[in-house]
XYZ file of C-alpha atoms in Angstrom:
674
model
C 92.839 154.080 64.256
C 89.700 154.923 62.232
C 86.057 153.838 62.447
C 85.222 150.786 64.298
C 81.981 148.754 64.038
C 81.434 146.545 67.076
C 78.773 143.873 67.009
C 78.034 143.892 70.716
C 75.046 145.803 71.207
C 73.300 143.877 74.032
C 76.130 142.481 75.854
C 75.638 145.008 78.730
C 72.147 144.628 78.982
C 72.278 141.112 78.580
C 74.912 140.751 81.410
C 73.053 142.911 83.660
C 69.882 141.107 82.868
C 71.383 137.849 83.752
C 72.785 138.940 86.914
C 69.298 140.112 87.922
C 67.435 137.582 86.947
C 69.097 134.874 88.927
C 67.462 136.561 92.077
C 64.418 137.151 90.413
C 63.644 133.890 89.029
C 65.063 131.822 91.705
C 61.416 131.477 93.489
C 59.891 129.817 90.422
C 61.148 126.052 90.877
C 58.796 123.634 92.281
C 61.034 121.814 95.206
C 61.696 119.175 95.533
C 61.407 118.855 91.833
C 64.211 117.096 89.713
C 63.379 113.344 89.181
C 60.896 113.062 92.525
C 58.394 115.574 93.780
C 57.044 115.749 97.321
C 54.245 113.717 95.827
C 56.259 111.101 94.135
C 58.228 110.432 97.457
C 55.067 110.367 99.514
C 53.762 107.628 97.215
C 56.848 105.643 97.600
C 56.818 105.925 101.310
C 53.178 105.127 101.358
C 53.335 102.149 98.900
C 56.221 100.452 101.130
C 54.359 101.266 104.450
C 51.258 99.295 103.181
C 53.296 96.675 101.495
C 51.500 96.818 98.034
C 52.969 95.205 95.296
C 55.054 95.547 93.069
C 56.577 98.085 95.510
C 56.863 95.936 98.468
C 59.231 93.515 96.651
C 60.836 96.495 95.243
C 61.733 97.808 98.361
C 63.241 94.422 99.765
C 65.362 94.233 96.984
C 66.339 97.968 97.072
C 67.735 97.416 100.652
C 69.968 94.692 99.657
C 72.259 97.122 97.882
C 75.835 97.313 98.723
C 75.434 101.031 98.699
C 72.841 101.132 101.812
C 75.189 99.020 104.155
C 76.441 100.538 107.151
C 80.002 99.862 106.192
C 79.738 102.084 103.070
C 82.235 105.024 103.553
C 82.776 107.897 101.018
C 86.026 108.002 99.011
C 86.120 111.651 97.802
C 89.191 113.073 95.453
C 90.274 116.379 94.852
C 90.724 115.395 91.167
C 88.483 112.788 89.765
C 87.523 111.456 86.099
C 86.468 109.020 83.354
C 88.242 107.646 80.781
C 92.182 107.807 79.725
C 94.031 110.423 81.538
C 91.847 110.215 84.802
C 91.691 108.184 88.096
C 88.664 107.665 90.607
C 85.907 106.937 88.288
C 84.851 103.865 90.639
C 84.905 106.298 93.662
C 82.465 108.921 92.020
C 80.445 106.574 90.122
C 79.973 104.480 93.563
C 79.588 107.548 96.008
C 76.815 109.267 93.786
C 74.786 106.369 93.681
C 75.307 105.972 97.265
C 74.364 109.523 98.058
C 71.211 108.915 95.975
C 69.891 105.858 97.121
C 70.523 106.630 100.645
C 68.691 109.849 100.600
C 65.672 107.896 98.879
C 65.852 105.274 101.462
C 65.865 107.969 104.452
C 62.716 109.299 103.013
C 61.063 106.251 102.491
C 62.107 104.444 105.756
C 62.230 107.448 108.050
C 65.586 106.013 109.457
C 68.101 108.868 109.864
C 71.029 106.840 109.438
C 70.366 106.830 105.804
C 70.085 110.371 105.539
C 73.300 110.978 107.361
C 75.009 108.578 105.246
C 73.767 110.389 102.180
C 74.957 113.823 103.768
C 78.418 112.610 104.912
C 79.311 111.767 101.017
C 77.876 114.554 99.834
C 79.774 116.684 102.296
C 83.112 114.839 101.929
C 82.832 115.220 97.955
C 81.839 119.108 98.475
C 84.668 119.684 100.781
C 87.330 118.388 98.545
C 86.309 117.957 94.946
C 88.214 120.801 92.653
C 88.481 119.193 89.075
C 86.771 116.675 86.940
C 89.359 115.441 83.766
C 89.926 112.580 81.692
C 88.994 112.169 78.331
C 85.589 111.290 79.234
C 85.397 114.098 81.685
C 81.709 115.339 80.275
C 80.490 112.007 80.739
C 81.799 111.716 84.518
C 80.293 115.140 84.937
C 76.947 114.326 83.262
C 76.377 110.858 84.444
C 77.445 111.166 87.870
C 76.381 115.137 88.463
C 72.519 114.392 88.181
C 72.581 111.843 90.997
C 74.671 114.051 93.460
C 71.889 117.036 92.750
C 68.918 114.404 93.145
C 70.331 113.453 96.365
C 70.743 116.987 97.542
C 67.458 117.692 96.518
C 65.683 115.256 98.541
C 67.914 116.162 101.760
C 67.387 119.774 101.517
C 63.674 119.363 101.746
C 63.258 116.766 104.140
C 66.359 116.133 106.467
C 66.891 119.216 108.886
C 70.346 118.424 109.978
C 71.894 119.193 106.764
C 73.446 122.309 107.421
C 73.085 125.541 105.502
C 76.651 125.804 105.216
C 77.241 122.497 103.602
C 74.275 123.017 101.147
C 75.654 126.035 100.061
C 78.796 123.933 99.358
C 77.164 121.281 97.553
C 75.628 124.056 95.457
C 79.192 125.652 94.856
C 80.739 121.937 93.921
C 77.775 121.542 91.472
C 77.841 125.193 89.661
C 81.496 125.732 90.044
C 82.865 122.020 89.336
C 80.368 119.902 87.734
C 78.620 122.812 85.436
C 81.698 123.978 83.544
C 82.426 120.693 82.228
C 79.326 120.382 80.501
C 78.123 123.756 80.106
C 78.654 123.596 76.101
C 77.437 119.955 76.042
C 79.040 117.449 73.468
C 77.717 117.727 70.232
C 80.975 116.224 68.985
C 79.979 112.713 70.457
C 77.157 110.180 70.006
C 74.302 111.292 71.287
C 74.056 109.766 74.764
C 76.579 112.662 75.701
C 74.622 115.331 74.919
C 71.575 113.664 76.492
C 73.240 113.224 79.864
C 74.407 116.801 79.692
C 70.839 118.166 79.456
C 69.666 116.014 82.286
C 72.486 116.991 84.843
C 72.096 120.680 83.850
C 68.446 120.753 84.541
C 69.375 118.974 87.778
C 71.636 121.419 88.781
C 69.617 124.629 87.559
C 66.677 123.319 89.600
C 68.745 122.599 92.853
C 70.647 125.711 92.438
C 67.751 127.647 91.568
C 69.470 128.641 88.202
C 66.583 129.419 85.773
C 69.201 130.603 83.186
C 71.299 127.174 83.464
C 67.851 125.056 83.538
C 66.637 126.924 80.780
C 70.055 126.310 78.641
C 69.409 122.930 79.111
C 65.727 122.684 78.035
C 66.430 124.643 74.878
C 69.279 122.187 73.870
C 66.728 119.252 74.647
C 64.224 120.780 72.081
C 66.659 122.118 69.304
C 70.315 121.720 70.157
C 72.491 121.534 67.154
C 74.177 118.055 68.502
C 73.543 114.673 68.408
C 71.340 114.554 71.876
C 68.557 116.755 71.202
C 65.083 114.970 70.426
C 65.080 115.799 67.015
C 68.614 114.867 66.116
C 68.919 111.741 68.464
C 65.268 110.304 67.452
C 66.187 110.699 63.626
C 62.687 109.988 62.150
C 59.212 109.336 62.938
C 59.475 105.766 63.476
C 61.151 106.474 66.560
C 64.882 105.007 65.144
C 67.829 106.516 67.325
C 70.982 107.951 66.323
C 72.894 105.062 68.260
C 70.277 102.253 67.251
C 72.811 101.368 64.293
C 75.925 101.179 66.885
C 74.589 98.849 69.659
C 71.235 98.326 71.887
C 72.561 99.576 74.993
C 73.766 102.695 73.803
C 70.582 103.364 71.901
C 68.616 102.865 75.059
C 70.887 104.818 77.226
C 70.483 108.133 75.086
C 66.829 108.048 75.099
C 66.977 107.107 78.796
C 68.592 110.091 79.414
C 66.189 112.257 77.338
C 63.495 110.854 79.696
C 65.125 111.710 82.745
C 65.408 115.460 81.275
C 61.643 115.159 80.239
C 60.739 113.856 84.119
C 62.735 116.921 85.509
C 60.621 119.291 83.076
C 57.172 117.537 84.043
C 58.064 118.457 87.936
C 58.721 122.093 86.606
C 55.619 122.163 84.694
C 56.712 121.640 81.216
C 55.775 118.809 78.682
C 59.142 117.830 77.394
C 57.759 114.571 77.150
C 55.085 115.523 74.502
C 57.205 117.426 71.990
C 57.109 116.764 68.449
C 54.384 114.484 68.653
C 55.593 112.168 71.811
C 58.747 111.473 69.761
C 60.190 110.257 72.811
C 57.650 107.534 73.363
C 57.979 106.558 69.599
C 61.830 105.957 70.634
C 60.883 103.633 73.050
C 58.526 101.874 71.493
C 61.014 101.321 68.769
C 63.858 100.426 70.802
C 61.719 98.143 73.106
C 60.069 96.238 69.991
C 63.324 95.356 68.692
C 64.907 94.237 71.928
C 61.916 91.999 72.641
C 62.833 90.374 69.639
C 60.539 91.428 66.997
C 62.156 91.884 63.560
C 59.897 93.970 61.713
C 61.547 97.504 62.766
C 62.320 99.899 59.961
C 65.944 101.183 59.631
C 67.155 104.217 57.590
C 71.045 104.992 56.926
C 71.751 107.533 59.485
C 74.010 110.703 58.683
C 74.867 111.898 62.261
C 75.667 115.220 63.008
C 79.261 114.763 63.723
C 79.882 113.103 60.530
C 81.844 110.397 62.399
C 79.010 107.797 63.303
C 76.901 106.811 60.140
C 75.103 103.418 60.008
C 73.492 101.567 57.763
C 71.778 98.538 59.411
C 70.236 98.279 62.959
C 72.694 96.916 65.370
C 72.054 93.539 66.847
C 74.531 94.011 69.480
C 73.662 92.956 73.104
C 70.179 92.770 71.825
C 67.471 91.547 74.112
C 69.679 92.747 77.152
C 67.213 94.138 79.936
C 68.250 97.905 80.449
C 66.849 100.086 83.114
C 64.828 103.162 82.334
C 61.586 101.665 80.596
C 59.468 101.864 84.055
C 59.534 105.835 83.978
C 58.455 106.199 80.565
C 55.936 103.476 80.430
C 54.453 104.773 83.802
C 54.283 108.662 82.627
C 52.856 107.704 78.989
C 50.270 104.967 80.238
C 49.636 105.721 83.841
C 49.883 109.551 84.089
C 48.662 110.461 80.523
C 46.635 107.309 79.240
C 48.636 106.614 75.998
C 49.214 103.355 75.233
C 52.897 102.297 75.168
C 52.605 98.496 74.928
C 56.194 97.421 74.116
C 58.017 99.684 76.652
C 55.273 98.714 78.885
C 56.567 94.943 78.379
C 59.967 95.879 78.734
C 59.331 97.579 81.981
C 57.238 94.584 83.192
C 59.868 91.930 82.122
C 62.715 93.743 84.215
C 60.771 94.165 87.351
C 62.008 94.746 90.023
C 64.341 96.891 88.182
C 67.607 96.791 89.148
C 69.797 99.893 90.518
C 72.481 101.355 88.129
C 75.365 103.106 87.709
C 74.418 105.334 84.793
C 70.241 105.187 85.210
C 68.535 106.045 88.413
C 67.573 102.320 88.673
C 65.370 100.738 90.820
C 62.553 102.113 88.451
C 59.544 99.654 90.159
C 60.089 101.301 93.285
C 60.838 104.756 92.298
C 58.491 105.249 89.317
C 55.857 102.698 89.145
C 52.226 104.168 89.366
C 48.592 102.677 89.751
C 47.087 102.678 86.471
C 45.699 106.131 85.343
C 46.695 107.657 88.833
C 46.976 110.741 87.857
C 45.244 111.148 84.292
C 42.382 112.633 85.419
C 42.580 113.656 89.033
C 45.439 115.978 88.834
C 44.308 119.134 90.399
C 44.602 122.284 88.075
C 46.918 125.092 89.283
C 48.420 128.028 87.731
C 50.833 127.360 84.984
C 54.364 127.175 85.369
C 56.920 129.561 83.633
C 57.322 128.922 80.060
C 60.632 127.363 79.312
C 63.065 126.848 76.351
C 61.948 129.837 74.420
C 63.776 130.414 71.251
C 63.666 132.956 68.463
C 64.882 132.290 64.725
C 64.826 134.946 61.752
C 64.208 133.426 58.364
C 62.502 134.721 55.276
C 61.554 138.277 56.617
C 59.578 136.744 59.529
C 60.592 135.986 62.938
C 59.375 132.371 64.447
C 58.997 131.773 68.269
C 59.240 128.011 69.623
C 58.774 126.969 73.354
C 57.951 123.932 75.467
C 54.350 123.490 76.084
C 53.243 124.112 79.531
C 51.133 121.588 81.789
C 47.616 123.214 82.391
C 48.144 126.151 80.023
C 45.042 127.108 77.981
C 46.765 129.911 76.256
C 49.726 131.920 75.954
C 50.618 135.839 75.700
C 53.701 137.045 73.758
C 55.178 140.407 74.638
C 58.000 142.070 72.428
C 60.427 145.007 73.282
C 62.154 146.864 70.277
C 65.582 147.272 71.765
C 65.950 150.548 69.968
C 62.723 152.447 71.310
C 62.368 150.464 74.601
C 58.530 150.181 73.609
C 57.020 147.078 74.843
C 53.994 145.679 72.812
C 51.612 142.646 73.329
C 51.875 140.949 69.950
C 49.806 138.059 70.863
C 47.024 137.162 73.329
C 44.888 134.324 73.849
C 47.121 131.997 71.772
C 46.323 128.417 71.649
C 49.148 127.293 70.126
C 52.808 126.472 70.939
C 54.745 128.834 68.879
C 54.329 132.064 67.151
C 55.284 134.073 63.639
C 56.066 137.818 63.934
C 55.699 139.335 60.505
C 55.494 142.801 61.683
C 58.911 143.758 62.243
C 61.524 146.211 60.786
C 64.817 144.794 59.142
C 68.066 145.300 61.280
C 66.053 145.970 64.391
C 66.693 143.858 67.529
C 63.355 142.639 69.340
C 63.062 141.217 72.891
C 60.497 138.551 73.329
C 58.965 137.238 76.602
C 55.859 134.621 77.121
C 53.276 134.009 79.534
C 51.291 131.026 79.839
C 47.573 131.304 81.264
C 44.416 129.241 82.354
C 41.373 129.497 84.453
C 43.516 130.031 87.744
C 45.708 132.644 86.587
C 48.801 133.282 84.811
C 52.450 131.970 85.058
C 55.414 133.994 85.709
C 57.171 135.671 82.665
C 59.565 133.610 80.963
C 63.257 134.543 80.564
C 63.598 136.719 77.589
C 65.073 135.939 74.072
C 66.652 138.368 71.813
C 67.029 138.249 67.990
C 67.559 140.643 65.327
C 65.003 140.999 62.420
C 68.094 139.970 59.583
C 71.418 140.883 60.270
C 72.976 144.114 61.364
C 72.462 147.082 59.144
C 74.372 146.400 55.822
C 75.005 142.778 56.668
C 73.425 139.987 54.672
C 74.199 136.432 54.169
C 73.871 133.663 51.547
C 75.001 130.370 50.327
C 78.247 130.325 48.264
C 78.250 127.608 45.580
C 76.205 124.627 45.306
C 75.101 123.245 48.547
C 72.560 120.205 49.218
C 70.822 122.222 51.902
C 70.278 126.186 52.051
C 72.195 127.976 55.260
C 71.275 130.789 57.023
C 72.606 133.426 59.654
C 71.006 134.973 62.808
C 72.101 137.708 65.162
C 70.708 138.103 68.929
C 72.689 141.383 69.461
C 75.553 139.807 70.632
C 76.509 136.568 68.871
C 76.260 135.576 65.181
C 74.595 132.086 64.896
C 75.166 130.739 61.426
C 73.916 127.117 60.072
C 75.778 125.668 56.858
C 76.045 123.044 54.909
C 78.706 122.407 51.862
C 81.486 120.265 51.388
C 84.588 122.495 51.596
C 86.241 125.869 51.140
C 88.730 124.592 48.548
C 89.744 123.708 45.004
C 88.185 125.702 42.165
C 84.640 125.952 43.723
C 83.988 127.105 47.550
C 80.648 125.417 49.282
C 79.690 127.397 52.328
C 77.252 130.058 53.793
C 78.497 133.387 54.350
C 77.568 136.295 56.390
C 79.320 139.514 55.067
C 79.152 143.244 54.567
C 80.910 145.485 52.096
C 84.211 146.790 53.002
C 86.218 149.608 51.276
C 90.039 149.843 51.520
C 92.413 148.659 54.500
C 90.845 147.154 57.673
C 90.426 144.025 59.815
C 88.029 141.689 61.005
C 88.001 140.057 64.575
C 85.659 137.348 65.829
C 85.548 134.771 68.545
C 84.510 131.415 68.175
C 82.001 130.273 70.663
C 82.243 126.560 71.530
C 81.079 124.083 70.460
C 80.442 122.931 67.017
C 79.350 119.320 66.189
C 80.842 118.521 62.651
C 84.107 117.484 63.260
C 84.760 118.160 59.383
C 83.925 121.792 59.544
C 85.730 124.914 58.110
C 84.739 127.907 59.699
C 86.371 131.620 60.447
C 86.807 134.786 59.143
C 87.051 135.710 55.474
C 87.678 138.750 52.921
C 86.313 137.904 49.518
C 85.831 139.869 46.390
C 82.159 138.392 45.653
C 79.724 135.577 46.513
C 80.586 133.645 43.427
C 81.959 130.056 44.237
C 85.392 130.717 42.401
C 86.048 134.476 43.518
C 89.333 135.424 44.913
C 89.434 135.269 48.995
C 91.483 135.241 51.807
C 90.417 133.306 54.977
C 91.500 132.551 58.348
C 89.845 128.917 58.889
C 89.679 126.618 61.921
C 90.113 123.225 60.335
C 90.215 119.863 61.366
C 92.967 117.408 60.301
C 92.113 113.471 59.752
C 93.960 111.401 62.798
C 94.154 107.570 63.205
C 91.860 108.117 66.071
C 88.533 109.619 64.868
C 88.029 110.755 68.588
C 91.065 112.969 68.694
C 91.402 114.795 65.324
C 93.942 117.609 64.976
C 92.790 121.235 64.896
C 94.654 123.969 62.831
C 94.059 127.350 62.042
C 95.057 128.101 58.321
C 95.405 131.003 55.968
C 93.525 129.809 52.899
C 93.881 131.893 49.405
C 92.456 131.949 46.262
C 94.928 134.586 44.071
C 92.914 134.380 40.897
C 89.427 133.809 40.495
C 88.819 130.094 39.265
C 92.053 128.756 40.534
C 92.007 126.324 43.598
C 92.285 127.518 47.078
C 95.588 126.779 48.795
C 96.662 126.884 52.347
C 99.384 129.700 52.365
C 100.261 129.269 55.868
C 99.337 126.314 58.238
C 99.447 126.869 62.095
C 100.968 124.453 64.532
C 98.267 122.630 66.034
C 96.120 124.610 68.355
C 97.133 123.605 72.006
C 95.549 123.131 75.220
C 94.294 126.733 75.347
C 91.923 125.695 72.752
C 91.783 121.762 72.705
C 90.877 118.981 75.078
C 91.621 115.480 73.906
C 91.330 116.290 70.334
C 88.026 118.242 70.975
C 87.919 122.307 70.334
C 86.195 122.758 73.745
C 87.442 126.312 74.018
C 86.778 129.718 72.507
C 89.241 130.815 69.756
C 89.780 134.499 68.706
C 90.664 135.039 64.953
C 91.739 138.027 63.338
C 92.076 139.059 59.398
C 94.077 142.355 58.612
C 94.154 143.459 55.135
C 96.952 146.088 54.537
C 96.914 146.893 50.583
C 97.594 143.781 49.049
C 99.030 142.055 52.208
C 96.633 139.709 54.638
C 97.924 139.089 57.902
C 96.341 136.392 59.985
C 96.228 136.052 64.068
C 94.910 133.803 66.632
C 94.280 134.219 70.246
C 93.153 132.307 73.263
C 91.743 135.384 74.963
C 91.387 138.387 72.526
C 94.529 140.269 74.165
C 97.431 138.370 73.428
C 97.581 137.402 69.490
C 99.790 135.093 67.918
C 100.601 135.879 64.232
C 100.026 132.775 62.001
C 101.316 134.419 59.069
C 100.835 136.687 55.700
C 99.946 136.292 52.106
C 99.410 138.645 49.162
C 96.365 138.793 47.300
C 95.372 141.496 44.781
C 92.200 142.326 45.763
C 89.753 145.285 44.665
C 89.254 148.086 46.866
C 85.841 147.079 47.659
C 85.510 143.566 48.990
C 83.140 141.579 51.149
C 84.362 140.758 54.987
C 82.704 138.529 57.200
C 82.190 134.922 58.706
C 82.506 131.734 56.823
C 81.115 128.389 57.557
C 80.691 125.240 55.944
C 79.688 121.504 57.589
C 82.210 119.385 55.443
C 79.466 116.796 55.271
C 77.383 115.948 52.449
C 73.943 115.377 53.984
C 74.297 117.425 57.131
C 74.370 120.982 58.156
C 76.203 122.221 61.162
C 75.712 125.401 63.423
C 78.595 127.392 64.502
C 78.392 130.812 66.598
C 80.690 133.918 66.917
C 80.739 136.838 68.887
C 82.546 139.864 69.723
C 82.627 140.627 66.206
C 84.472 143.870 65.545
C 85.428 145.599 61.993
C 88.219 148.320 61.951
C 88.860 150.582 59.057
C 92.272 151.482 59.027
C 94.137 154.222 57.290
């Protein structure tokens, strides 16, 4: 067999840490704490009881809803979905809304019939639902899941007659049926998909006391690679949205889902509203201004993360249509934080009383309207909440940490542990900024970082940890091959290679891509598993053997490759063995596999892991693909006359002229064969 190099250094450590942290961190959530805190619910109740306006009128309107009638009955299904290939969308979109609104009606009115109706709906689905499917399964899970989670959160807090057994079944439904559908987000789609995933993932994380799930969503909100993160959905400082050139309802929907995530973060002590200089507010002001009829909003041509949805002008489609969602954002910025939001305020007040909704929470006047500056000066200071969204990246010989600001925090403490020595050090104390650059590192070592927030009342619980290698593993490096519009990079966290790349293609006589590689002598093989998902739908990525980093060098590569289809939403995906047998010649597809099947693909989307293996035996290169890393399918063979010493590694190009993409590979193994 020979010598094997396996890049799974932290797998056992991370696995054990994840198991342990589910119990260690489960108490570090505020309950209820998704869209509504205990004080929020009490405020609604008191406003209605005292017949204050605009809440009293909003409550009267709320009670007229079809979802609150005594005749309403749950319609659960074992298999439900959204879009082509599914049934039951009407069932689930109505039942999740009914569960949510009845839970609120119970708390505000004190009438137990609403609580029991909400419990009956949730129990009916928890006992029956097994599968969420259809072309838009992710939207089904993301749009309806957060309403079930919010209803459950309110009931668990306030209604003693919901049994522990049924609460556990609800947790199981949310974590085992809803979460798997959205766990990798939807970077292949318009950004409202991603944003909805973030909202529901955070909601399930809170209700199920799962900090890892919650933090995964917070990280994506702040820096995810798809269209739905804050920086990618709100494309510039003016507040222009990724879908502003598509139509106005979707443009508003996307930022509204981001606002729901930010509100959930707020209740858990995180200032997700404030990141990137209140970027979310800029998006609401931009969208509100345009939809109120003002013409002077700027627009820049957009180049989205998928490569499919680029726009040159702002869309007038459904302009001036009143949409739900502005009430929440206006009240946070103006009445909590004292920040002016004139166009969002006008949109919110024009919509009062805000209607109920299938996609959004709706009923914003009742649920989110606040007295002017009600909490901006009177909010009691308490011990800071746990830091969320901690991320680490290596570039230019330093490790850069970033995280979401914690409400009420005055300073942060950064702790670092060397995975080699186990030594734990405080590397920054009394840090006043959100972010830290660690320069005192040794190349090739893996470091584990944790953060605490502090103020005069004390310090927060320790954050979840994040690991990063100072560079790549020993003897590995990365480089841009060819002329690319933006330099790429590669990171390694002890388990996964995360590569960001531009570059238009690996083909013809000159390649353009990012390459993470090491030198290799003689016969051997490389194995790696693609970890879903990837944003660019024009990407080429996979494992490669190459003579040099010259753009026209000989190579043999096993590349996951999309093929254009008549429906841009359903591309075909293949694994191609691509070779350049002579330096300077064009690359050619030596062997093309059959289209990847349902083991890897769902509705044309590359949503499941794909294992790749490339073997060199003298001058013959053999390519394999697998769905599980155990059962391999041979794609084919090609002859390339390589030198004895080659470069072997992972290649990625975005396939786009203006946008980078990010792809992740784990289970990377190098075997030296005799």
